[in-house]
Amino acid sequence: FLQCSLHENIKSLTNASIKSAKREGGEWRVEISVAPTCVDIEKCTDCGGCEAVCPVEVKREFGEGLETRKAVYRHYPKSVAKGYVVDAVNCTRCGECVKACKSGAIDLDAKGLEISESGAAVILATGAELFTVSGKGEFGAGRYPNAISAVKFERMLSFGSPSLGMPVCPKDGKTPDSIAFIQCVGSRDPALGRSHCSSVCCMFTLKQALFAKERLPKAKITVYYMDLRAFGKDYEEYIEKAKAAGIEFVRAMPSLLRQSPLDGSIEITVSRQGSLSTESHSLAVLAGGFGQGEEAKALCASLGLQISQNGFACGEFTPCESGVEGLLPGAFSPLEAPAEGVSGVRGG
Ligand code: SF4
Ligand code: SF4
């Protein structure tokens, strides 16, 4: 995306949403709303002066609240478009950032744009939306500090995180002596209306489990799963590598997670060999599945695409046709980007 945004023949619009897309006279006409960021990226030098003086501090979305951010901020260091944005929801309009910006890049009264684009074809790549793991109420994410999403854990593993890449228990900052990874949270779950396989979670969990084992060699690491779907080249070897590293794999879908009133550890109820048992872990990492967001579903429907039971666009697809004239399928599904690029297929 970074390369695309720099190409002289490609215009990229961020902070934008599609209002309507209609095909008339062999051409698509797309109406787009671009919300204001209040920072002129041509003038912004990325100095961070505004961020330093902003008095507002809220949870950072990147990393699901592991860190905080200011009301004027960068989404993350390599975000596209580059530069700062003002979060209109949390900004109190105190004006401190405007005073601090030596480049005059901030205009708190900036207005959004309404843009109209036309072209012979539209390539639709809606991407995927992560399931919010707190939506699986019986697992306690959002209520139990030590039951966290895989996204938050991924951020924790980054060397730029507050714990400098080390896994820690959010409740007390202690090093976990055991970590449970729970698969298929919000995927393959008809009760949540999400019966599709998210397809990438097994492999990112293996990566996270191996990183955790590497950084905490004495910790007990357990992966609870329904099936391990390792369908890519050499993926099976990755599972064997994890087993050889001492990671335990338990074929069981936990029915309930509880927080211990004594130390905040997570007690997991599972069925092993036909009998229920409760197993305790310092930290539980929930692998939330990917699906299609409501906005993307509405857009697909407005373009005349059929929507499957699981919310994905479906119908008479081939790699280069969608069944709607001039509309080409791009990346819809949780399949990995390289596979999407080659096949143009989507999940069902
Ligand atoms: S102070 Fe101005 S130039 Fe510096 S990061 Fe903020 S908006 Fe950009
Ligand atoms: S005007 Fe808004 S973004 Fe700027 S410093 Fe004040 S609260 Fe922060």
mmCIF file of C-alpha atoms and ligand atoms in Angstrom, residues 39 44-50 84 101 103 105-106, ligand 1:
data_model
loop_
_atom_site.group_PDB
_atom_site.id
_atom_site.type_symbol
_atom_site.label_atom_id
_atom_site.label_comp_id
_atom_site.label_asym_id
_atom_site.label_seq_id
_atom_site.Cartn_x
_atom_site.Cartn_y
_atom_site.Cartn_z
ATOM 1 C CA VAL A 39 -3.510 18.240 9.688
ATOM 2 C CA CYS A 44 3.482 18.415 8.596
ATOM 3 C CA THR A 45 7.125 17.512 9.249
ATOM 4 C CA ASP A 46 6.338 14.647 11.641
ATOM 5 C CA CYS A 47 8.135 16.476 14.468
ATOM 6 C CA GLY A 48 5.652 15.314 17.133
ATOM 7 C CA GLY A 49 5.494 18.758 18.801
ATOM 8 C CA CYS A 50 1.686 18.764 18.778
ATOM 9 C CA TYR A 84 -0.563 13.203 12.168
ATOM 10 C CA CYS A 101 2.990 23.505 15.431
ATOM 11 C CA SER A 103 4.703 24.559 10.373
ATOM 12 C CA ALA A 105 -0.095 22.445 9.637
ATOM 13 C CA ILE A 106 -3.060 22.171 12.004
HETATM 14 S S1 SF4 B 1 3.598 19.905 15.371
HETATM 15 FE FE1 SF4 B 1 2.890 20.288 13.265
HETATM 16 S S2 SF4 B 1 4.580 19.603 11.974
HETATM 17 FE FE2 SF4 B 1 4.934 18.733 14.017
HETATM 18 S S3 SF4 B 1 3.929 16.699 13.923
HETATM 19 FE FE3 SF4 B 1 2.402 18.118 14.724
HETATM 20 S S4 SF4 B 1 1.266 18.771 12.900
HETATM 21 FE FE4 SF4 B 1 3.162 17.880 12.183
#
